[in-house]
């Protein structure tokens, strides 16, 4: 046994995640072409502006069925409700489409996110930007990479040293009351950083920090399926990452934060002082 075996297992979990998000991405694009405008095939969830399309449901079913065929004893936690207890110690955390609003509007920034966790810790994962094919992946201790066509690049968080020069990505809740709190905090943060981006997919925002396309990302109230794979990718790329425990429901409105190492402490203090602390409003 020992370390080699362990690393090989992590790499095989990562490879499986990578293969499955690619297959799901193809199925999503095919379905999108078949349907044309996806808006008529949409229902709402937690609020009137929280959408789920038939394509989200189809992609989740595909991922769950394939995982259960390949690794029958593993657990499942998934955004559209699939759930299964693990008998192997490994659980898969699935976001079939992260950035559903972008998907609805045809904005080319939506993702499939798939992570494997052992004992409540994410150990491997992959996120694919369905619209442009960029595939981000990581296994614990193995760094993070982005694959585009035949090219593979190691990911590194940015080397920025001052929050005042940081490009900060964030996102907002589907609840109007929560958005009001988030907007108040944002008013205090905006003058203290280079600028803000609201790009519409938490999973891809975390990959943006990994790639240096954003210097930091924070958001309150996201769910484990939004951040599981992306948080490992950002961490393996050298970012300082804080997430709630995987078992904490998004409804607790806790903070997820990923930041380049040179600004992580300063950004953390700035957010705390702006009312965007470890728990929104608390
Ligand atoms: C949402 C996206 C968005 C974030 C929201 C998430 P969904 O996930 O990640 O960027 O701001 O908090 O709920 O609904 O597109 O899967
Ligand atoms: Ca999501």
Short mmCIF file of N, CA and C and ligand atoms in Angstrom, two decimals, residues 79 95 98 225-226, ligand 2:
data_model
loop_
_atom_site.label_atom_id
_atom_site.label_comp_id
_atom_site.label_asym_id
_atom_site.label_seq_id
_atom_site.Cartn_x
_atom_site.Cartn_y
_atom_site.Cartn_z
N UNK A 79 -27.00 18.44 -7.61
CA UNK A 79 -27.82 19.65 -7.51
C UNK A 79 -29.30 19.40 -7.76
N UNK A 95 -22.59 19.01 -10.23
CA UNK A 95 -23.40 20.13 -10.72
C UNK A 95 -23.52 19.94 -12.23
N UNK A 98 -23.56 24.35 -14.17
CA UNK A 98 -23.35 25.50 -13.30
C UNK A 98 -23.26 26.72 -14.21
N UNK A 225 -22.09 21.50 -4.52
CA UNK A 225 -21.91 21.13 -5.93
C UNK A 225 -21.35 22.30 -6.75
N UNK A 226 -21.61 23.55 -6.30
CA UNK A 226 -21.05 24.70 -7.02
C UNK A 226 -19.53 24.78 -6.85
CA1 LIG B 2 -24.55 25.60 -9.63
#
